[in-house]
Amino acid sequence: MIKIEHIGIAVKNLENSNQLFAKLFNQSPYKLEMVASEGVSTSFFQIGDNKIELLEATNEESPIYKFIEKKGEGIHHIAFDVKDIQQEMERLKNEGFILLNEIPKKGADNKLVCFLHPKTTNGVLIELCQEILEA
Ligand code: ZN
């Protein structure tokens, strides 16, 4: 893993939270993006080298909806930049971590992503992400 790419925060209302975090960071999000396959609306703030992702559920099947029902709003996942997601997934699988998807999927912010089951990572949802290089 190269570095922390972003921290994901689950919120109930993205519009309200965008305003709140814009005040906190003294800047607006650089990107708003819907990821229909995950049932989320997201926004991204750039803080130096790091990013903060806010996630709002767009339906009741969304993992974010379920997370908030169970735990309330708050830190949802930590995402790490990796060079070669396939290789890293293979490595972690061999180390005994449970991958939530066997094939990297298209996430927000132009990334291929894979999540690790929190029960194998001391309760922390870990996201691996690899930048999709433009052709
Ligand atoms: Zn994320």
PDB file of C-alpha atoms in Angstrom, residues 3-76:
ATOM      1  CA  LYS A   3      -0.587   5.877   1.318  1.00  0.00           C
ATOM      2  CA  ILE A   4      -3.983   6.745   2.729  1.00  0.00           C
ATOM      3  CA  GLU A   5      -5.935   7.928  -0.286  1.00  0.00           C
ATOM      4  CA  HIS A   6      -9.050   9.083   1.515  1.00  0.00           C
ATOM      5  CA  ILE A   7     -11.259   8.628   4.541  1.00  0.00           C
ATOM      6  CA  GLY A   8     -14.924   7.936   3.910  1.00  0.00           C
ATOM      7  CA  ILE A   9     -17.563   9.443   6.188  1.00  0.00           C
ATOM      8  CA  ALA A  10     -21.170   8.251   6.135  1.00  0.00           C
ATOM      9  CA  VAL A  11     -23.695  11.094   6.303  1.00  0.00           C
ATOM     10  CA  LYS A  12     -27.480  11.261   6.320  1.00  0.00           C
ATOM     11  CA  ASN A  13     -27.811  14.309   4.130  1.00  0.00           C
ATOM     12  CA  LEU A  14     -25.026  15.060   1.659  1.00  0.00           C
ATOM     13  CA  GLU A  15     -26.178  18.587   0.900  1.00  0.00           C
ATOM     14  CA  ASN A  16     -26.153  19.595   4.562  1.00  0.00           C
ATOM     15  CA  SER A  17     -22.858  17.825   5.182  1.00  0.00           C
ATOM     16  CA  ASN A  18     -21.232  19.441   2.146  1.00  0.00           C
ATOM     17  CA  GLN A  19     -22.048  22.804   3.688  1.00  0.00           C
ATOM     18  CA  LEU A  20     -20.816  21.723   7.104  1.00  0.00           C
ATOM     19  CA  PHE A  21     -17.510  20.317   5.809  1.00  0.00           C
ATOM     20  CA  ALA A  22     -17.021  23.256   3.441  1.00  0.00           C
ATOM     21  CA  LYS A  23     -17.102  25.472   6.531  1.00  0.00           C
ATOM     22  CA  LEU A  24     -14.780  23.137   8.417  1.00  0.00           C
ATOM     23  CA  PHE A  25     -12.210  22.932   5.601  1.00  0.00           C
ATOM     24  CA  ASN A  26     -12.811  26.445   4.293  1.00  0.00           C
ATOM     25  CA  GLN A  27     -13.208  25.083   0.758  1.00  0.00           C
ATOM     26  CA  SER A  28     -15.859  23.442  -1.399  1.00  0.00           C
ATOM     27  CA  PRO A  29     -15.843  19.809  -2.548  1.00  0.00           C
ATOM     28  CA  TYR A  30     -13.997  19.388  -5.852  1.00  0.00           C
ATOM     29  CA  LYS A  31     -16.279  16.649  -7.039  1.00  0.00           C
ATOM     30  CA  LEU A  32     -19.826  15.358  -6.604  1.00  0.00           C
ATOM     31  CA  GLU A  33     -20.487  11.890  -7.930  1.00  0.00           C
ATOM     32  CA  MET A  34     -23.246   9.280  -7.864  1.00  0.00           C
ATOM     33  CA  VAL A  35     -22.200   5.644  -7.817  1.00  0.00           C
ATOM     34  CA  ALA A  36     -25.471   3.955  -8.740  1.00  0.00           C
ATOM     35  CA  SER A  37     -24.089   0.417  -8.373  1.00  0.00           C
ATOM     36  CA  GLU A  38     -23.237   1.134  -4.712  1.00  0.00           C
ATOM     37  CA  GLY A  39     -26.357   3.158  -3.985  1.00  0.00           C
ATOM     38  CA  VAL A  40     -24.374   6.202  -2.920  1.00  0.00           C
ATOM     39  CA  SER A  41     -24.014   9.882  -3.638  1.00  0.00           C
ATOM     40  CA  THR A  42     -20.539  11.108  -2.828  1.00  0.00           C
ATOM     41  CA  SER A  43     -18.538  14.285  -2.571  1.00  0.00           C
ATOM     42  CA  PHE A  44     -14.780  14.739  -2.291  1.00  0.00           C
ATOM     43  CA  PHE A  45     -12.719  17.369  -0.512  1.00  0.00           C
ATOM     44  CA  GLN A  46      -8.994  17.711  -1.125  1.00  0.00           C
ATOM     45  CA  ILE A  47      -7.024  18.390   2.065  1.00  0.00           C
ATOM     46  CA  GLY A  48      -3.348  18.627   1.146  1.00  0.00           C
ATOM     47  CA  ASP A  49      -2.322  15.167  -0.059  1.00  0.00           C
ATOM     48  CA  ASN A  50      -5.411  13.527   1.364  1.00  0.00           C
ATOM     49  CA  LYS A  51      -9.073  13.455   0.562  1.00  0.00           C
ATOM     50  CA  ILE A  52     -12.254  13.207   2.530  1.00  0.00           C
ATOM     51  CA  GLU A  53     -15.168  11.428   0.912  1.00  0.00           C
ATOM     52  CA  LEU A  54     -18.699  12.013   2.167  1.00  0.00           C
ATOM     53  CA  LEU A  55     -21.221   9.303   1.346  1.00  0.00           C
ATOM     54  CA  GLU A  56     -24.999   9.441   1.451  1.00  0.00           C
ATOM     55  CA  ALA A  57     -27.232   6.450   0.726  1.00  0.00           C
ATOM     56  CA  THR A  58     -29.510   6.767  -2.296  1.00  0.00           C
ATOM     57  CA  ASN A  59     -31.680   3.789  -1.337  1.00  0.00           C
ATOM     58  CA  GLU A  60     -32.355   1.449   1.584  1.00  0.00           C
ATOM     59  CA  GLU A  61     -30.279  -1.360   0.054  1.00  0.00           C
ATOM     60  CA  SER A  62     -27.208   0.843   0.142  1.00  0.00           C
ATOM     61  CA  PRO A  63     -24.401  -0.263   2.479  1.00  0.00           C
ATOM     62  CA  ILE A  64     -24.323   3.343   3.715  1.00  0.00           C
ATOM     63  CA  TYR A  65     -28.003   3.176   4.673  1.00  0.00           C
ATOM     64  CA  LYS A  66     -27.348  -0.005   6.654  1.00  0.00           C
ATOM     65  CA  PHE A  67     -24.225   1.433   8.270  1.00  0.00           C
ATOM     66  CA  ILE A  68     -26.061   4.546   9.491  1.00  0.00           C
ATOM     67  CA  GLU A  69     -29.006   2.459  10.757  1.00  0.00           C
ATOM     68  CA  LYS A  70     -26.587   0.390  12.819  1.00  0.00           C
ATOM     69  CA  LYS A  71     -23.927   2.858  13.904  1.00  0.00           C
ATOM     70  CA  GLY A  72     -25.103   6.338  13.007  1.00  0.00           C
ATOM     71  CA  GLU A  73     -23.142   8.881  11.008  1.00  0.00           C
ATOM     72  CA  GLY A  74     -19.362   8.843  11.176  1.00  0.00           C
ATOM     73  CA  ILE A  75     -16.173   7.369   9.784  1.00  0.00           C
ATOM     74  CA  HIS A  76     -17.122   4.551   7.444  1.00  0.00           C
TER      75      HIS A  76
END
